[in-house]
Amino acid sequence: MRNLDTRISAAFGICLAATLALGTAVPAAAAERNGPPGQQDHPTIIGHRGSGGLSPESTVAGFAQARDFGADLFEVDVQLSSDGEIFLFHDATGARTTNVAEVFPERAGDPITSFTAAELRTLDAGSYFGGAFAGEPIPTLRDAALVTNPRTGINIELKSPENSPGVEAKLAEALGEKRYWQRLIARDQIVVSSFDEASLRAFHDLMPQIPVVLIGAVPDDAALAALAEWTEGLVTNYRTMDPADVARVQAAGLTLDVYTVNSVDAMQEMTALGVDTIITDFPGVLAAVQQGRNPLPDANGIEISTVMADPPGNDVQPENGEYVLLTNAGNTPVDVSGYVLQDAVINRLTVGSGYLLNPGGELRVYTGPGTNTAERYYNNRTTAVLNNTGDSLAVFTPGGTFVDLYAY
Ligand code: G3P
Ligand code: MG
């Protein structure tokens, strides 16, 4: 179970935004979205839900950040409001990433698709990430289109289409009627995806000129051959993928895309395997890897060396529950008081005050309760945060400087 308490101070968000603004390097050359399967110099970069590790997911601020950090595409999830308007949102409810509990207290746990478009526009989808993003609205498809440019296109995912009946036709209608979509289609800068094969097929039948990719486990060769009849490729979870499947998918004439790759090591590993596209919450990190720049220019020696997500017994048992091991791999002492460890859905563990890590020093940061010592700090939570099937953690200073990224 994950704890979804994602509050953050306004100061953190403001400093984070300021830090990130310094890192906006945009490659000059326009990139083709995908070459033939397995034959690109570098995997295509897709910013997951925009730039979900460093800005609020599924917001224009996040889409713009992905673009400015060098993503080839940014990914959005489409759903339908109760009055039939497309909006961009990932979760099934607004509870995690919006202030729905304040604005509509009686409806906080209701399906996000039960709200009208006008109601959705009243929600704040930025504050959950940080005060600097307060007031970011839930975007429309047009909002996202306006962020694209000749360098950065869009990946539109039909999200949980069973909750949005008719979304395939609505999407096809929207994409068919505006010149900016025609430009994206002409430049091969748009791809539509879904976990739901029937929904993806329905969209494809309506708009065969737009490439589609199916998200899911890699199937057998016969199923790959059938997919190659109408899809461009397959999108799969890199943690569960068999490395041999990359060549097998590509031999079927399909591209192989992987999600959600949130560490430099995993990015390099996936690149070495020859995947066609890497989907990441940190598109700027991947762009730096591809361009030979330092992917973590503000690293200060503080690193995550181990994550113990699933210890024997209860994950939040007193003293011996789940923890993250922080190490000072640098040459100078670092005060890690107030450091923030942030997972992919923006749960945040913190380090208390008074913790100085000498070179080679280690600190275990626990989710649950226990007695603090020089080597152990407890967050005193009652529910687990660390995902037992794997996740990623970004490390920030109290001022929001991004110093490490780790996947497990
Ligand atoms: O697009 C592939 C993957 O990111 C889909 O997962 O749940 O983030 O939409 P989700
Ligand atoms: Mg998605």
Short mmCIF file of C-alpha atoms and ligand atoms in Angstrom, two decimals:
data_model
loop_
_atom_site.label_atom_id
_atom_site.label_comp_id
_atom_site.label_asym_id
_atom_site.label_seq_id
_atom_site.Cartn_x
_atom_site.Cartn_y
_atom_site.Cartn_z
CA MET A 1 0.00 0.00 0.00
CA ARG A 2 1.15 3.50 -0.74
CA ASN A 3 0.45 6.45 1.44
CA LEU A 4 -0.76 9.30 -0.74
CA ASP A 5 -0.05 12.16 1.61
CA THR A 6 1.68 14.46 -0.84
CA ARG A 7 1.71 17.80 0.90
CA ILE A 8 4.74 19.97 0.33
CA SER A 9 5.76 23.41 1.40
CA ALA A 10 5.45 26.30 -0.99
CA ALA A 11 9.12 27.06 -0.41
CA PHE A 12 10.14 23.66 -1.72
CA GLY A 13 8.16 24.08 -4.87
CA ILE A 14 9.43 27.57 -5.58
CA CYS A 15 13.05 26.58 -5.14
CA LEU A 16 12.57 23.45 -7.17
CA ALA A 17 11.11 25.43 -10.04
CA ALA A 18 13.98 27.90 -9.88
CA THR A 19 16.53 25.10 -9.91
CA LEU A 20 14.90 23.44 -12.86
CA ALA A 21 14.70 26.61 -14.88
CA LEU A 22 18.49 26.62 -15.00
CA GLY A 23 18.59 23.22 -16.61
CA THR A 24 16.49 23.88 -19.67
CA ALA A 25 18.74 22.80 -22.50
CA VAL A 26 16.91 22.18 -25.76
CA PRO A 27 18.61 20.21 -28.52
CA ALA A 28 18.55 22.22 -31.71
CA ALA A 29 17.88 19.46 -34.20
CA ALA A 30 14.37 18.31 -34.93
CA ALA A 31 14.02 14.62 -34.21
CA GLU A 32 12.07 12.01 -36.03
CA ARG A 33 9.72 10.30 -33.58
CA ASN A 34 10.69 6.76 -34.41
CA GLY A 35 12.84 5.24 -37.10
CA PRO A 36 12.46 1.61 -38.21
CA PRO A 37 12.32 -0.71 -35.18
CA GLY A 38 15.72 -1.05 -33.52
CA GLN A 39 17.53 1.31 -35.89
CA GLN A 40 17.70 4.66 -34.15
CA ASP A 41 20.86 6.26 -32.78
CA HIS A 42 19.07 6.94 -29.49
CA PRO A 43 15.73 5.86 -28.10
CA THR A 44 12.95 8.39 -28.52
CA ILE A 45 12.30 10.26 -25.25
CA ILE A 46 8.72 10.43 -23.95
CA GLY A 47 8.04 12.56 -20.88
CA HIS A 48 5.64 10.52 -18.75
CA ARG A 49 2.53 12.56 -17.87
CA GLY A 50 4.67 15.50 -18.96
CA SER A 51 7.66 15.64 -16.67
CA GLY A 52 6.02 13.93 -13.71
CA GLY A 53 9.10 13.67 -11.49
CA LEU A 54 9.87 17.38 -11.43
CA SER A 55 6.52 19.07 -11.96
CA PRO A 56 2.84 18.25 -11.43
CA GLU A 57 1.77 15.42 -13.72
CA SER A 58 -0.72 16.07 -16.50
CA THR A 59 -0.43 19.85 -16.40
CA VAL A 60 0.66 22.39 -18.99
CA ALA A 61 3.58 23.32 -16.72
CA GLY A 62 4.73 19.71 -16.86
CA PHE A 63 4.22 19.40 -20.61
CA ALA A 64 6.24 22.58 -21.18
CA GLN A 65 8.97 21.33 -18.88
CA ALA A 66 9.20 18.05 -20.80
CA ARG A 67 9.45 19.99 -24.05
CA ASP A 68 12.05 22.39 -22.68
CA PHE A 69 14.10 19.55 -21.21
CA GLY A 70 14.39 17.86 -24.61
CA ALA A 71 11.60 15.27 -24.73
CA ASP A 72 10.68 14.12 -28.23
CA LEU A 73 7.08 13.67 -27.05
CA PHE A 74 5.18 14.21 -23.85
CA GLU A 75 2.57 11.71 -22.73
CA VAL A 76 -0.99 12.60 -21.75
CA ASP A 77 -3.92 10.46 -20.61
CA VAL A 78 -7.35 11.29 -22.02
CA GLN A 79 -10.67 10.74 -20.27
CA LEU A 80 -14.19 12.10 -20.85
CA SER A 81 -16.03 14.43 -18.50
CA SER A 82 -19.64 13.63 -17.59
CA ASP A 83 -20.75 16.07 -20.29
CA GLY A 84 -18.55 14.50 -22.92
CA GLU A 85 -15.49 16.76 -23.04
CA ILE A 86 -11.98 15.34 -23.32
CA PHE A 87 -9.69 16.25 -20.42
CA LEU A 88 -6.17 15.17 -19.54
CA PHE A 89 -5.82 13.23 -16.32
CA HIS A 90 -4.32 9.94 -15.22
CA ASP A 91 -6.01 8.77 -12.02
CA ALA A 92 -9.53 7.42 -11.64
CA THR A 93 -10.29 10.03 -8.97
CA GLY A 94 -9.02 13.51 -8.19
CA ALA A 95 -7.96 12.60 -4.66
CA ARG A 96 -4.21 12.29 -5.16
CA THR A 97 -3.38 15.18 -7.47
CA THR A 98 -6.11 17.80 -7.02
CA ASN A 99 -7.87 19.79 -4.32
CA VAL A 100 -11.17 18.04 -5.04
CA ALA A 101 -11.59 17.31 -1.31
CA GLU A 102 -11.72 21.06 -0.65
CA VAL A 103 -13.82 22.10 -3.64
CA PHE A 104 -16.26 19.18 -3.71
CA PRO A 105 -15.95 17.58 -0.24
CA GLU A 106 -18.90 15.26 -0.80
CA ARG A 107 -17.49 13.98 -4.08
CA ALA A 108 -13.78 13.64 -3.34
CA GLY A 109 -13.73 9.91 -3.97
CA ASP A 110 -16.07 9.97 -6.95
CA PRO A 111 -14.82 8.99 -10.42
CA ILE A 112 -13.07 11.90 -12.07
CA THR A 113 -15.27 11.18 -15.10
CA SER A 114 -18.37 12.02 -13.03
CA PHE A 115 -17.43 15.72 -13.06
CA THR A 116 -18.46 18.13 -15.79
CA ALA A 117 -15.81 19.93 -17.79
CA ALA A 118 -16.69 23.17 -16.00
CA GLU A 119 -16.29 21.50 -12.62
CA LEU A 120 -12.95 20.03 -13.62
CA ARG A 121 -11.71 23.47 -14.61
CA THR A 122 -12.24 24.70 -11.03
CA LEU A 123 -9.76 22.18 -9.61
CA ASP A 124 -6.13 22.92 -8.73
CA ALA A 125 -3.94 20.15 -10.16
CA GLY A 126 -0.61 21.77 -9.27
CA SER A 127 -0.54 22.38 -5.52
CA TYR A 128 -0.18 18.72 -4.65
CA PHE A 129 3.30 18.87 -6.14
CA GLY A 130 4.37 22.20 -4.72
CA GLY A 131 3.26 25.74 -4.03
CA ALA A 132 5.07 27.10 -7.06
CA PHE A 133 2.56 25.24 -9.21
CA ALA A 134 -0.59 26.35 -7.37
CA GLY A 135 -3.55 26.89 -9.65
CA GLU A 136 -2.39 24.70 -12.53
CA PRO A 137 -5.66 23.50 -14.05
CA ILE A 138 -6.55 20.12 -15.46
CA PRO A 139 -5.75 20.67 -19.14
CA THR A 140 -7.76 20.16 -22.28
CA LEU A 141 -6.41 18.53 -25.40
CA ARG A 142 -6.04 21.95 -26.97
CA ASP A 143 -3.96 23.15 -24.01
CA ALA A 144 -1.56 20.28 -24.68
CA ALA A 145 -1.48 20.89 -28.44
CA LEU A 146 -0.33 24.44 -27.81
CA VAL A 147 2.75 23.14 -25.98
CA THR A 148 3.94 21.05 -28.93
CA ASN A 149 6.43 22.46 -31.38
CA PRO A 150 8.47 21.14 -34.32
CA ARG A 151 10.80 19.44 -31.84
CA THR A 152 8.31 17.97 -29.37
CA GLY A 153 5.15 16.04 -30.17
CA ILE A 154 2.57 14.19 -28.13
CA ASN A 155 1.66 10.66 -27.04
CA ILE A 156 -2.05 10.42 -26.26
CA GLU A 157 -3.08 7.47 -24.09
CA LEU A 158 -6.71 6.31 -24.03
CA LYS A 159 -6.81 5.89 -20.25
CA SER A 160 -9.29 3.41 -18.74
CA PRO A 161 -11.66 3.85 -21.72
CA GLU A 162 -14.30 1.77 -19.94
CA ASN A 163 -14.84 4.86 -17.76
CA SER A 164 -15.15 7.13 -20.79
CA PRO A 165 -17.53 5.48 -23.25
CA GLY A 166 -17.17 6.96 -26.72
CA VAL A 167 -13.76 8.51 -26.03
CA GLU A 168 -12.29 6.97 -29.20
CA ALA A 169 -14.74 8.81 -31.46
CA LYS A 170 -14.37 12.04 -29.47
CA LEU A 171 -10.61 11.86 -29.82
CA ALA A 172 -10.78 11.12 -33.53
CA GLU A 173 -13.19 14.01 -33.99
CA ALA A 174 -10.94 16.41 -32.07
CA LEU A 175 -7.80 15.36 -33.92
CA GLY A 176 -9.52 15.65 -37.25
CA GLU A 177 -10.75 19.18 -37.01
CA LYS A 178 -7.82 21.43 -36.15
CA ARG A 179 -4.86 22.44 -38.26
CA TYR A 180 -2.40 22.05 -35.40
CA TRP A 181 -3.25 18.37 -35.16
CA GLN A 182 -2.86 18.00 -38.92
CA ARG A 183 0.60 19.50 -38.62
CA LEU A 184 1.55 17.04 -35.88
CA ILE A 185 0.22 14.14 -37.93
CA ALA A 186 2.10 15.29 -41.01
CA ARG A 187 5.33 15.55 -39.01
CA ASP A 188 4.87 12.10 -37.42
CA GLN A 189 4.77 13.76 -34.01
CA ILE A 190 1.70 12.06 -32.60
CA VAL A 191 1.08 8.53 -31.41
CA VAL A 192 -1.94 7.09 -29.60
CA SER A 193 -1.60 4.32 -27.03
CA SER A 194 -3.72 2.25 -24.67
CA PHE A 195 -3.66 -0.76 -22.40
CA ASP A 196 -7.11 -1.54 -23.85
CA GLU A 197 -6.67 -3.29 -27.21
CA ALA A 198 -10.33 -2.99 -28.23
CA SER A 199 -10.34 0.73 -27.55
CA LEU A 200 -7.06 1.23 -29.41
CA ARG A 201 -8.43 -0.75 -32.33
CA ALA A 202 -11.61 1.31 -32.37
CA PHE A 203 -9.57 4.50 -32.52
CA HIS A 204 -7.32 3.06 -35.22
CA ASP A 205 -10.33 2.14 -37.35
CA LEU A 206 -11.53 5.73 -37.11
CA MET A 207 -8.14 7.33 -37.75
CA PRO A 208 -5.75 4.91 -39.42
CA GLN A 209 -3.39 7.74 -40.35
CA ILE A 210 -2.27 8.09 -36.72
CA PRO A 211 0.15 5.42 -35.46
CA VAL A 212 -1.02 3.42 -32.47
CA VAL A 213 0.95 1.40 -29.91
CA LEU A 214 -0.47 -1.17 -27.52
CA ILE A 215 0.64 -1.10 -23.86
CA GLY A 216 1.05 -4.44 -22.13
CA ALA A 217 3.16 -7.55 -21.66
CA VAL A 218 5.05 -8.88 -24.68
CA PRO A 219 2.91 -11.65 -26.20
CA ASP A 220 3.94 -14.69 -28.25
CA ASP A 221 5.14 -14.44 -31.84
CA ALA A 222 1.75 -15.14 -33.36
CA ALA A 223 0.16 -12.33 -31.39
CA LEU A 224 3.04 -10.02 -32.32
CA ALA A 225 2.46 -10.81 -35.99
CA ALA A 226 -1.23 -9.99 -35.57
CA LEU A 227 -0.39 -6.71 -33.83
CA ALA A 228 2.00 -5.80 -36.63
CA GLU A 229 -0.99 -5.77 -39.00
CA TRP A 230 -2.35 -2.59 -37.43
CA THR A 231 -0.10 -1.20 -34.69
CA GLU A 232 3.27 0.46 -34.89
CA GLY A 233 4.58 -1.09 -31.71
CA LEU A 234 4.31 -2.35 -28.20
CA VAL A 235 4.86 -0.47 -24.93
CA THR A 236 5.91 -2.59 -21.98
CA ASN A 237 7.09 -2.37 -18.37
CA TYR A 238 10.87 -2.53 -18.38
CA ARG A 239 10.94 -4.24 -14.98
CA THR A 240 9.01 -7.27 -16.17
CA MET A 241 10.33 -7.43 -19.73
CA ASP A 242 12.58 -10.29 -20.83
CA PRO A 243 15.60 -8.59 -22.50
CA ALA A 244 15.36 -11.11 -25.34
CA ASP A 245 11.92 -9.71 -26.12
CA VAL A 246 13.38 -6.51 -27.56
CA ALA A 247 14.75 -8.30 -30.63
CA ARG A 248 11.70 -10.56 -30.85
CA VAL A 249 9.30 -7.61 -30.96
CA GLN A 250 11.45 -5.73 -33.45
CA ALA A 251 11.79 -8.83 -35.64
CA ALA A 252 8.01 -8.76 -35.94
CA GLY A 253 8.31 -5.27 -37.40
CA LEU A 254 7.12 -3.54 -34.25
CA THR A 255 8.80 -0.88 -32.15
CA LEU A 256 9.42 -1.74 -28.50
CA ASP A 257 8.90 1.05 -26.00
CA VAL A 258 9.50 0.78 -22.25
CA TYR A 259 8.06 2.56 -19.21
CA THR A 260 8.66 4.11 -16.67
CA VAL A 261 12.45 4.35 -16.64
CA ASN A 262 13.55 6.62 -13.82
CA SER A 263 17.26 6.10 -13.21
CA VAL A 264 20.40 6.78 -15.22
CA ASP A 265 21.45 3.13 -14.88
CA ALA A 266 18.13 1.84 -16.19
CA MET A 267 18.13 4.40 -19.02
CA GLN A 268 21.57 3.21 -20.09
CA GLU A 269 20.58 -0.42 -19.75
CA MET A 270 17.46 0.06 -21.89
CA THR A 271 19.45 2.02 -24.46
CA ALA A 272 22.02 -0.79 -24.64
CA LEU A 273 19.20 -3.29 -25.19
CA GLY A 274 18.14 -1.30 -28.23
CA VAL A 275 14.62 -0.28 -27.25
CA ASP A 276 12.99 2.25 -29.56
CA THR A 277 11.47 4.57 -26.97
CA ILE A 278 12.02 5.26 -23.28
CA ILE A 279 9.17 6.72 -21.25
CA THR A 280 10.39 8.53 -18.15
CA ASP A 281 9.26 10.95 -15.46
CA PHE A 282 12.67 12.65 -15.90
CA PRO A 283 13.01 13.47 -19.63
CA GLY A 284 15.74 16.01 -18.90
CA VAL A 285 17.89 13.33 -17.29
CA LEU A 286 17.52 11.08 -20.33
CA ALA A 287 18.21 13.95 -22.73
CA ALA A 288 21.42 14.68 -20.82
CA VAL A 289 22.43 11.01 -20.98
CA GLN A 290 21.86 11.01 -24.74
CA GLN A 291 23.75 14.27 -25.27
CA GLY A 292 26.71 13.31 -23.12
CA ARG A 293 25.93 15.94 -20.48
CA ASN A 294 25.97 15.30 -16.75
CA PRO A 295 22.45 13.99 -16.04
CA LEU A 296 22.62 15.13 -12.39
CA PRO A 297 24.66 18.33 -12.49
CA ASP A 298 23.77 19.27 -8.90
CA ALA A 299 24.76 15.90 -7.36
CA ASN A 300 26.59 16.50 -4.09
CA GLY A 301 27.66 13.01 -3.05
CA ILE A 302 24.43 12.10 -1.28
CA GLU A 303 23.07 8.98 -2.94
CA ILE A 304 20.59 6.24 -2.32
CA SER A 305 22.57 3.01 -2.06
CA THR A 306 19.81 0.58 -1.10
CA VAL A 307 16.04 0.46 -0.76
CA MET A 308 14.56 -2.12 1.61
CA ALA A 309 10.96 -2.00 0.42
CA ASP A 310 9.77 -5.37 1.66
CA PRO A 311 11.41 -6.38 4.94
CA PRO A 312 10.28 -9.52 6.76
CA GLY A 313 7.01 -8.75 8.56
CA ASN A 314 4.99 -5.56 8.46
CA ASP A 315 6.52 -2.86 6.23
CA VAL A 316 5.88 -0.23 8.91
CA GLN A 317 6.61 -2.30 12.03
CA PRO A 318 8.37 -0.35 14.79
CA GLU A 319 12.16 -0.06 14.41
CA ASN A 320 12.62 -2.60 11.56
CA GLY A 321 10.23 -1.67 8.77
CA GLU A 322 10.94 -0.51 5.21
CA TYR A 323 13.72 2.03 4.73
CA VAL A 324 15.94 3.87 2.27
CA LEU A 325 19.70 3.84 2.85
CA LEU A 326 21.33 7.20 2.13
CA THR A 327 25.12 7.32 1.69
CA ASN A 328 27.58 10.14 1.37
CA ALA A 329 29.71 9.00 -1.57
CA GLY A 330 31.50 12.36 -1.76
CA ASN A 331 34.57 13.78 -0.07
CA THR A 332 33.01 16.38 2.21
CA PRO A 333 30.43 16.18 5.02
CA VAL A 334 26.86 17.05 3.98
CA ASP A 335 24.05 18.17 6.28
CA VAL A 336 21.09 16.07 5.07
CA SER A 337 18.58 17.58 7.48
CA GLY A 338 15.34 18.22 5.61
CA TYR A 339 16.32 16.17 2.58
CA VAL A 340 13.34 14.83 0.63
CA LEU A 341 12.97 11.34 -0.93
CA GLN A 342 10.19 11.41 -3.54
CA ASP A 343 8.68 8.39 -5.29
CA ALA A 344 7.00 8.26 -8.70
CA VAL A 345 3.55 9.18 -7.39
CA ILE A 346 4.99 11.98 -5.24
CA ASN A 347 4.94 10.39 -1.83
CA ARG A 348 7.70 12.09 0.13
CA LEU A 349 9.81 10.83 2.99
CA THR A 350 11.96 13.42 4.76
CA VAL A 351 15.04 13.49 6.94
CA GLY A 352 14.71 15.21 10.31
CA SER A 353 16.99 17.92 11.62
CA GLY A 354 20.47 17.38 12.98
CA TYR A 355 21.75 14.79 10.49
CA LEU A 356 25.25 15.32 9.15
CA LEU A 357 26.63 12.62 6.85
CA ASN A 358 30.41 12.39 6.75
CA PRO A 359 32.12 10.90 3.68
CA GLY A 360 31.26 7.21 3.64
CA GLY A 361 28.55 7.79 6.24
CA GLU A 362 25.14 6.14 6.02
CA LEU A 363 21.64 6.98 7.24
CA ARG A 364 18.61 4.71 7.15
CA VAL A 365 15.44 6.70 6.48
CA TYR A 366 12.47 4.65 7.68
CA THR A 367 8.84 5.07 6.67
CA GLY A 368 7.42 3.78 9.94
CA PRO A 369 7.98 4.48 13.63
CA GLY A 370 11.05 3.91 15.79
CA THR A 371 13.64 5.59 17.96
CA ASN A 372 15.83 8.03 16.07
CA THR A 373 19.59 7.53 16.32
CA ALA A 374 22.57 8.95 14.44
CA GLU A 375 22.18 6.20 11.82
CA ARG A 376 18.38 5.87 11.72
CA TYR A 377 15.64 8.42 11.12
CA TYR A 378 11.96 7.41 11.37
CA ASN A 379 9.11 9.15 9.50
CA ASN A 380 6.56 7.67 11.91
CA ARG A 381 4.04 6.84 9.22
CA THR A 382 1.44 4.16 9.72
CA THR A 383 1.19 3.03 6.09
CA ALA A 384 3.93 1.93 3.72
CA VAL A 385 5.33 4.13 0.98
CA LEU A 386 7.97 2.01 -0.74
CA ASN A 387 6.49 -0.09 -3.51
CA ASN A 388 7.34 -3.76 -3.05
CA THR A 389 7.32 -4.40 -6.81
CA GLY A 390 9.74 -1.61 -7.64
CA ASP A 391 9.65 2.14 -7.96
CA SER A 392 11.98 5.10 -8.20
CA LEU A 393 13.10 7.73 -5.72
CA ALA A 394 14.42 11.21 -6.42
CA VAL A 395 16.45 12.98 -3.74
CA PHE A 396 16.15 16.72 -3.15
CA THR A 397 17.77 19.14 -0.74
CA PRO A 398 15.35 21.16 1.43
CA GLY A 399 15.68 23.95 -1.15
CA GLY A 400 14.61 21.65 -3.95
CA THR A 401 17.98 20.94 -5.56
CA PHE A 402 17.80 17.58 -7.36
CA VAL A 403 20.81 15.51 -6.23
CA ASP A 404 20.08 11.84 -6.95
CA LEU A 405 17.76 9.50 -8.83
CA TYR A 406 17.46 5.80 -8.01
CA ALA A 407 15.27 2.97 -9.27
CA TYR A 408 14.75 -0.40 -7.66
O1 G3P B 1 2.51 4.94 -21.43
C1 G3P B 1 2.97 3.82 -20.76
C2 G3P B 1 2.69 3.92 -19.30
O2 G3P B 1 3.18 5.12 -18.84
C3 G3P B 1 1.25 3.81 -19.02
O3 G3P B 1 1.02 3.81 -17.67
O4 G3P B 1 -0.53 4.24 -15.86
O5 G3P B 1 1.25 5.86 -16.37
O6 G3P B 1 -0.68 5.66 -17.86
P1 G3P B 1 0.22 4.96 -16.92
MG MG B 2 -0.46 7.10 -19.34
#
